[in-house]
Amino acid sequence: MARKTANDDPLAPVTLAVGQEDLLLDRAVQEVVAAAKAADADTDVRDLTPDQLQPGTLAELTSPSLFAERKVVVVRNAQDLSADTVKDVKAYLGSPAEEITLVLLHAGGAKGKGLLDAARKTGAREVACPKMTKPADRLAFVRGEFRSFGRSATPEACQALCDAIGSDLRELASAVSQLVADVEGTIDEAVVGRYYTGRAEASSFTVADRAVEGRTAEALEALRWSLATGVAPVMITSALAQGVRAIGKLSSARGGRPADLARELGMPPWKIDRVRQQMRGWTPDGVAVALRAVAEADAGVKGGGDDPEYALEKAVVVIARAARSRGRG
């Protein structure tokens, strides 16, 4: 979810939205526009790209109006502005016009950093819109989406939705919106399964779950379906690695309540319960064998082999066999 500075007034003279997560950037713009239109329904909104903001354009847009109209000027990809236009923007930052809100969208990298620093020095309201690359961040996003609707969803439901939909924040937000509109009461894992069965079955985490549970045939079926529906092989090796590492972490941890183990291992309590069920057939040697299989598959899908699909199938079979290593002579 986008994070904001202490100055949280969307009608501040300048809002700086920093990051590369398109959904959050768009929401930062929408928040300002909504606030401006709430103050004045006739607010004029200008949404500009760098090629549309030429030297002198900002001065024209922000010059005093005979009608004293409220205006929102949105500048996208501000890091790509020309040097002359950057000078115009910096000059404006020093003396912003009344009844006008300037929204600068900046990727946040080294390119165009001078403009970024200048906006911060003038005390611009800042909204952080970082790219959500970590599963934990996307999970927190989904939880926040449900909270924003005033609805509750179980941790298992939030995780299942992330597993089913993947990393696209727009799709995750849309899925939450659909569930909230269609389902009454608390949203649980079964509800998510009913709505997104086909996608959930194609999830890389479903492949991993079936493999670490020793269910070879089901794991291979899930693998083939995932690949057929466009799941990237590298996502599947990542899920396999996470599944096997979770088995290894929990098997070597001291006994205790799920909440205590969750803090020690950095897993949510519900996942501790799930991994405990999955690890029943595992041995330390089995974990070691499975980790080697994952490493070989990872190399295979990243160019080290001729057939990524075969590399994944081989890894799934080895992992499922390792999951049943306890009790074998």
Short mmCIF file of C-alpha atoms in Angstrom, two decimals:
data_model
loop_
_atom_site.label_atom_id
_atom_site.label_comp_id
_atom_site.label_asym_id
_atom_site.label_seq_id
_atom_site.Cartn_x
_atom_site.Cartn_y
_atom_site.Cartn_z
CA MET A 1 0.00 0.00 0.00
CA ALA A 2 1.23 3.49 -0.75
CA ARG A 3 2.92 5.16 2.23
CA LYS A 4 2.57 8.90 2.87
CA THR A 5 4.54 11.57 4.64
CA ALA A 6 3.30 13.44 7.69
CA ASN A 7 1.79 16.08 5.39
CA ASP A 8 -1.21 14.03 4.36
CA ASP A 9 -3.37 16.73 2.79
CA PRO A 10 -4.10 15.68 -0.81
CA LEU A 11 -4.68 19.36 -1.61
CA ALA A 12 -1.12 20.31 -0.61
CA PRO A 13 0.44 22.55 -3.28
CA VAL A 14 2.73 19.75 -4.47
CA THR A 15 2.35 15.98 -4.19
CA LEU A 16 5.33 13.79 -5.06
CA ALA A 17 4.44 10.17 -5.87
CA VAL A 18 7.63 8.12 -5.91
CA GLY A 19 8.02 4.57 -7.16
CA GLN A 20 7.31 2.21 -10.02
CA GLU A 21 4.09 0.48 -8.93
CA ASP A 22 1.60 1.72 -11.52
CA LEU A 23 -1.51 0.97 -9.49
CA LEU A 24 -0.24 2.93 -6.49
CA LEU A 25 0.87 5.82 -8.68
CA ASP A 26 -2.56 5.98 -10.29
CA ARG A 27 -4.22 5.87 -6.88
CA ALA A 28 -2.04 8.74 -5.68
CA VAL A 29 -3.28 10.80 -8.62
CA GLN A 30 -6.90 9.74 -8.11
CA GLU A 31 -6.77 10.74 -4.44
CA VAL A 32 -5.64 14.26 -5.30
CA VAL A 33 -8.16 14.65 -8.12
CA ALA A 34 -11.01 13.37 -5.91
CA ALA A 35 -10.11 15.82 -3.15
CA ALA A 36 -9.88 18.70 -5.62
CA LYS A 37 -13.24 17.89 -7.21
CA ALA A 38 -14.81 17.56 -3.76
CA ALA A 39 -13.64 21.12 -3.07
CA ASP A 40 -14.64 22.34 -6.53
CA ALA A 41 -16.62 20.17 -8.91
CA ASP A 42 -15.36 22.25 -11.85
CA THR A 43 -11.69 21.50 -11.14
CA ASP A 44 -9.63 21.40 -14.35
CA VAL A 45 -7.36 18.33 -14.50
CA ARG A 46 -4.38 18.25 -16.84
CA ASP A 47 -2.56 14.89 -17.07
CA LEU A 48 0.72 15.29 -18.95
CA THR A 49 3.60 13.14 -20.15
CA PRO A 50 7.16 14.55 -20.45
CA ASP A 51 6.81 15.16 -24.18
CA GLN A 52 3.68 17.26 -23.52
CA LEU A 53 5.35 19.42 -20.89
CA GLN A 54 7.67 21.63 -22.91
CA PRO A 55 9.61 24.63 -21.56
CA GLY A 56 7.06 27.31 -20.74
CA THR A 57 4.08 24.94 -20.63
CA LEU A 58 3.97 24.75 -16.83
CA ALA A 59 3.98 28.54 -16.57
CA GLU A 60 1.01 28.71 -18.94
CA LEU A 61 -0.91 26.06 -16.99
CA THR A 62 -0.27 27.68 -13.63
CA SER A 63 -0.74 31.33 -14.58
CA PRO A 64 -3.50 33.20 -12.68
CA SER A 65 -6.99 32.76 -14.09
CA LEU A 66 -9.70 35.41 -14.29
CA PHE A 67 -12.10 32.82 -12.93
CA ALA A 68 -9.79 31.65 -10.10
CA GLU A 69 -10.48 28.06 -11.06
CA ARG A 70 -8.99 25.17 -9.14
CA LYS A 71 -6.61 23.07 -11.20
CA VAL A 72 -4.69 19.81 -10.83
CA VAL A 73 -1.61 19.40 -13.01
CA VAL A 74 -0.26 15.84 -13.17
CA VAL A 75 3.20 15.23 -14.57
CA ARG A 76 3.97 11.58 -15.25
CA ASN A 77 7.48 10.11 -15.52
CA ALA A 78 8.96 13.32 -14.17
CA GLN A 79 12.41 11.72 -14.24
CA ASP A 80 12.25 11.95 -18.06
CA LEU A 81 11.65 15.71 -18.28
CA SER A 82 14.09 17.75 -20.34
CA ALA A 83 16.67 19.89 -18.56
CA ASP A 84 14.91 23.12 -19.50
CA THR A 85 11.55 21.85 -18.27
CA VAL A 86 13.14 20.68 -15.01
CA LYS A 87 14.30 24.28 -14.49
CA ASP A 88 10.71 25.45 -14.96
CA VAL A 89 9.42 22.90 -12.45
CA LYS A 90 12.09 23.76 -9.87
CA ALA A 91 11.24 27.45 -10.20
CA TYR A 92 7.56 26.67 -9.69
CA LEU A 93 8.30 24.55 -6.61
CA GLY A 94 9.76 27.63 -4.94
CA SER A 95 6.56 29.62 -5.39
CA PRO A 96 3.53 27.39 -6.12
CA ALA A 97 0.31 29.04 -7.23
CA GLU A 98 -2.85 29.14 -5.14
CA GLU A 99 -5.75 26.88 -6.09
CA ILE A 100 -3.37 24.69 -8.08
CA THR A 101 -2.08 21.26 -7.07
CA LEU A 102 0.94 19.89 -8.88
CA VAL A 103 1.38 16.10 -8.84
CA LEU A 104 4.79 14.81 -9.86
CA LEU A 105 5.14 11.09 -10.58
CA HIS A 106 8.78 10.02 -10.31
CA ALA A 107 10.31 6.55 -10.62
CA GLY A 108 12.63 7.28 -7.72
CA GLY A 109 15.93 6.17 -9.26
CA ALA A 110 19.08 8.10 -10.01
CA LYS A 111 17.64 9.56 -13.21
CA GLY A 112 16.14 12.96 -12.53
CA LYS A 113 17.22 12.86 -8.90
CA GLY A 114 17.84 16.60 -8.86
CA LEU A 115 14.13 17.28 -9.36
CA LEU A 116 13.26 14.69 -6.72
CA ASP A 117 15.55 16.33 -4.19
CA ALA A 118 14.27 19.80 -5.03
CA ALA A 119 10.65 18.76 -4.46
CA ARG A 120 11.54 17.18 -1.12
CA LYS A 121 13.43 20.26 0.03
CA THR A 122 10.36 22.42 -0.53
CA GLY A 123 8.33 20.14 1.75
CA ALA A 124 6.22 18.47 -0.91
CA ARG A 125 3.70 15.92 0.28
CA GLU A 126 5.21 12.55 -0.61
CA VAL A 127 3.47 9.27 -1.39
CA ALA A 128 5.71 6.19 -1.64
CA CYS A 129 4.61 3.80 -4.39
CA PRO A 130 7.33 1.10 -4.41
CA LYS A 131 7.22 -1.91 -6.69
CA MET A 132 6.00 -4.85 -4.65
CA THR A 133 8.46 -7.60 -5.47
CA LYS A 134 8.22 -9.56 -2.21
CA PRO A 135 5.37 -12.01 -1.56
CA ALA A 136 5.01 -10.60 1.97
CA ASP A 137 4.41 -7.12 0.54
CA ARG A 138 1.69 -8.37 -1.80
CA LEU A 139 0.09 -10.30 1.06
CA ALA A 140 0.05 -7.12 3.17
CA PHE A 141 -1.47 -5.28 0.20
CA VAL A 142 -4.32 -7.79 -0.08
CA ARG A 143 -5.02 -7.54 3.64
CA GLY A 144 -5.07 -3.76 3.36
CA GLU A 145 -7.50 -3.93 0.43
CA PHE A 146 -9.96 -5.99 2.46
CA ARG A 147 -9.60 -3.57 5.39
CA SER A 148 -10.25 -0.60 3.11
CA PHE A 149 -13.65 -2.13 2.31
CA GLY A 150 -14.31 -2.74 6.00
CA ARG A 151 -14.31 -6.49 5.42
CA SER A 152 -12.46 -9.36 7.07
CA ALA A 153 -10.63 -12.17 5.32
CA THR A 154 -8.72 -15.01 6.94
CA PRO A 155 -4.92 -15.18 6.56
CA GLU A 156 -5.39 -18.39 4.55
CA ALA A 157 -7.80 -16.63 2.19
CA CYS A 158 -5.38 -13.75 1.62
CA GLN A 159 -2.54 -16.17 0.89
CA ALA A 160 -4.72 -18.28 -1.41
CA LEU A 161 -5.69 -15.17 -3.37
CA CYS A 162 -2.04 -14.17 -3.79
CA ASP A 163 -1.16 -17.72 -4.88
CA ALA A 164 -4.02 -17.79 -7.38
CA ILE A 165 -3.64 -14.33 -8.91
CA GLY A 166 0.11 -13.79 -8.83
CA SER A 167 2.07 -10.55 -8.66
CA ASP A 168 -0.17 -8.14 -10.62
CA LEU A 169 -1.50 -5.61 -8.10
CA ARG A 170 -4.31 -4.47 -10.36
CA GLU A 171 -5.60 -8.03 -10.66
CA LEU A 172 -5.25 -8.57 -6.92
CA ALA A 173 -7.19 -5.37 -6.21
CA SER A 174 -9.85 -6.37 -8.73
CA ALA A 175 -10.17 -9.83 -7.16
CA VAL A 176 -10.63 -8.35 -3.69
CA SER A 177 -13.26 -5.96 -5.04
CA GLN A 178 -15.14 -8.82 -6.68
CA LEU A 179 -15.08 -10.98 -3.56
CA VAL A 180 -16.25 -8.09 -1.38
CA ALA A 181 -19.12 -7.35 -3.76
CA ASP A 182 -20.25 -10.95 -4.14
CA VAL A 183 -19.66 -12.56 -0.73
CA GLU A 184 -21.16 -11.72 2.64
CA GLY A 185 -19.39 -12.26 5.94
CA THR A 186 -15.79 -13.30 6.46
CA ILE A 187 -13.99 -14.39 3.30
CA ASP A 188 -12.14 -17.67 3.81
CA GLU A 189 -9.94 -19.97 1.77
CA ALA A 190 -12.91 -22.01 0.52
CA VAL A 191 -14.52 -18.88 -0.95
CA VAL A 192 -11.31 -17.95 -2.76
CA GLY A 193 -11.06 -21.51 -4.06
CA ARG A 194 -14.58 -21.39 -5.49
CA TYR A 195 -13.92 -18.14 -7.35
CA TYR A 196 -10.39 -18.85 -8.55
CA THR A 197 -10.16 -22.64 -8.79
CA GLY A 198 -8.67 -22.71 -12.27
CA ARG A 199 -6.07 -20.09 -11.47
CA ALA A 200 -5.26 -21.55 -8.07
CA GLU A 201 -4.61 -24.93 -9.62
CA ALA A 202 -2.19 -23.25 -12.01
CA SER A 203 -0.32 -21.61 -9.15
CA SER A 204 3.35 -22.38 -8.69
CA PHE A 205 2.67 -22.79 -4.97
CA THR A 206 0.16 -25.56 -5.69
CA VAL A 207 2.90 -27.43 -7.54
CA ALA A 208 5.21 -26.97 -4.55
CA ASP A 209 2.58 -28.01 -1.99
CA ARG A 210 1.75 -31.23 -3.83
CA ALA A 211 5.45 -32.04 -4.29
CA VAL A 212 6.49 -31.56 -0.64
CA GLU A 213 3.45 -33.62 0.38
CA GLY A 214 4.80 -36.52 -1.69
CA ARG A 215 1.85 -36.51 -4.11
CA THR A 216 3.83 -37.09 -7.29
CA ALA A 217 1.01 -37.50 -9.80
CA GLU A 218 -0.91 -34.47 -8.56
CA ALA A 219 2.26 -32.36 -8.46
CA LEU A 220 3.11 -33.28 -12.06
CA GLU A 221 -0.45 -32.55 -13.17
CA ALA A 222 -0.34 -29.14 -11.46
CA LEU A 223 3.07 -28.48 -13.03
CA ARG A 224 1.87 -29.21 -16.56
CA TRP A 225 -1.24 -27.09 -16.06
CA SER A 226 0.83 -24.22 -14.68
CA LEU A 227 3.20 -24.26 -17.64
CA ALA A 228 0.29 -24.53 -20.08
CA THR A 229 -1.34 -21.44 -18.59
CA GLY A 230 1.78 -19.32 -18.79
CA VAL A 231 3.32 -19.54 -15.31
CA ALA A 232 7.03 -18.73 -15.65
CA PRO A 233 9.31 -21.71 -14.87
CA VAL A 234 11.45 -19.53 -12.61
CA MET A 235 8.36 -18.85 -10.46
CA ILE A 236 7.87 -22.59 -10.04
CA THR A 237 11.47 -23.23 -8.98
CA SER A 238 11.15 -20.35 -6.51
CA ALA A 239 8.01 -21.89 -5.02
CA LEU A 240 9.66 -25.31 -4.83
CA ALA A 241 12.65 -23.78 -3.05
CA GLN A 242 10.41 -22.00 -0.55
CA GLY A 243 8.46 -25.18 0.15
CA VAL A 244 11.53 -27.33 0.76
CA ARG A 245 13.29 -24.64 2.84
CA ALA A 246 10.19 -24.31 5.03
CA ILE A 247 10.31 -28.07 5.69
CA GLY A 248 14.00 -27.81 6.58
CA LYS A 249 13.54 -24.79 8.86
CA LEU A 250 10.67 -26.29 10.80
CA SER A 251 12.24 -29.74 11.14
CA SER A 252 15.35 -28.23 12.73
CA ALA A 253 13.48 -25.79 14.98
CA ARG A 254 12.75 -26.32 18.64
CA GLY A 255 9.25 -27.44 19.47
CA GLY A 256 6.75 -24.87 20.60
CA ARG A 257 3.52 -23.08 19.86
CA PRO A 258 2.90 -21.91 16.28
CA ALA A 259 3.07 -18.27 17.40
CA ASP A 260 6.52 -18.80 18.98
CA LEU A 261 7.82 -20.71 15.96
CA ALA A 262 6.37 -18.06 13.65
CA ARG A 263 8.48 -15.39 15.33
CA GLU A 264 11.58 -17.59 15.29
CA LEU A 265 11.27 -18.69 11.66
CA GLY A 266 9.65 -15.63 10.13
CA MET A 267 6.51 -17.47 9.02
CA PRO A 268 2.86 -16.70 9.78
CA PRO A 269 1.35 -19.11 12.37
CA TRP A 270 -1.07 -20.62 9.86
CA LYS A 271 1.85 -21.59 7.64
CA ILE A 272 3.57 -23.31 10.58
CA ASP A 273 0.50 -25.56 10.90
CA ARG A 274 0.49 -26.31 7.17
CA VAL A 275 4.21 -27.11 7.01
CA ARG A 276 3.92 -29.36 10.09
CA GLN A 277 1.40 -31.45 8.18
CA GLN A 278 3.61 -31.52 5.08
CA MET A 279 6.83 -32.54 6.86
CA ARG A 280 5.68 -35.85 8.30
CA GLY A 281 7.50 -38.03 5.77
CA TRP A 282 10.70 -35.97 5.58
CA THR A 283 14.20 -36.69 6.88
CA PRO A 284 17.25 -34.36 6.99
CA ASP A 285 18.80 -36.35 4.13
CA GLY A 286 15.59 -35.96 2.16
CA VAL A 287 15.69 -32.19 2.60
CA ALA A 288 19.29 -32.10 1.36
CA VAL A 289 18.42 -34.20 -1.71
CA ALA A 290 15.42 -32.00 -2.47
CA LEU A 291 17.42 -28.77 -2.18
CA ARG A 292 19.99 -30.13 -4.65
CA ALA A 293 17.16 -31.02 -7.03
CA VAL A 294 15.75 -27.50 -6.79
CA ALA A 295 19.19 -26.00 -7.46
CA GLU A 296 19.63 -28.18 -10.55
CA ALA A 297 16.15 -27.27 -11.81
CA ASP A 298 16.82 -23.57 -11.21
CA ALA A 299 19.99 -23.80 -13.30
CA GLY A 300 18.07 -25.70 -15.97
CA VAL A 301 15.31 -23.12 -16.34
CA LYS A 302 17.79 -20.24 -16.39
CA GLY A 303 19.66 -21.47 -19.43
CA GLY A 304 21.76 -24.27 -18.02
CA GLY A 305 19.72 -26.98 -19.74
CA ASP A 306 18.00 -27.64 -23.06
CA ASP A 307 14.55 -28.44 -21.66
CA PRO A 308 13.21 -26.35 -18.73
CA GLU A 309 10.04 -28.44 -18.53
CA TYR A 310 12.00 -31.65 -18.12
CA ALA A 311 14.19 -30.00 -15.46
CA LEU A 312 11.08 -29.05 -13.50
CA GLU A 313 9.47 -32.48 -13.88
CA LYS A 314 12.64 -34.16 -12.64
CA ALA A 315 12.80 -31.84 -9.64
CA VAL A 316 9.15 -32.46 -8.75
CA VAL A 317 9.64 -36.24 -8.86
CA VAL A 318 12.79 -36.08 -6.70
CA ILE A 319 11.12 -33.78 -4.15
CA ALA A 320 8.00 -35.94 -3.93
CA ARG A 321 10.15 -39.03 -3.43
CA ALA A 322 12.17 -37.25 -0.74
CA ALA A 323 8.91 -36.35 1.01
CA ARG A 324 8.34 -40.07 1.55
CA SER A 325 11.92 -40.86 2.63
CA ARG A 326 11.08 -41.46 6.32
CA GLY A 327 10.53 -45.12 6.94
CA ARG A 328 12.26 -46.31 3.75
CA GLY A 329 15.27 -48.53 4.19
#
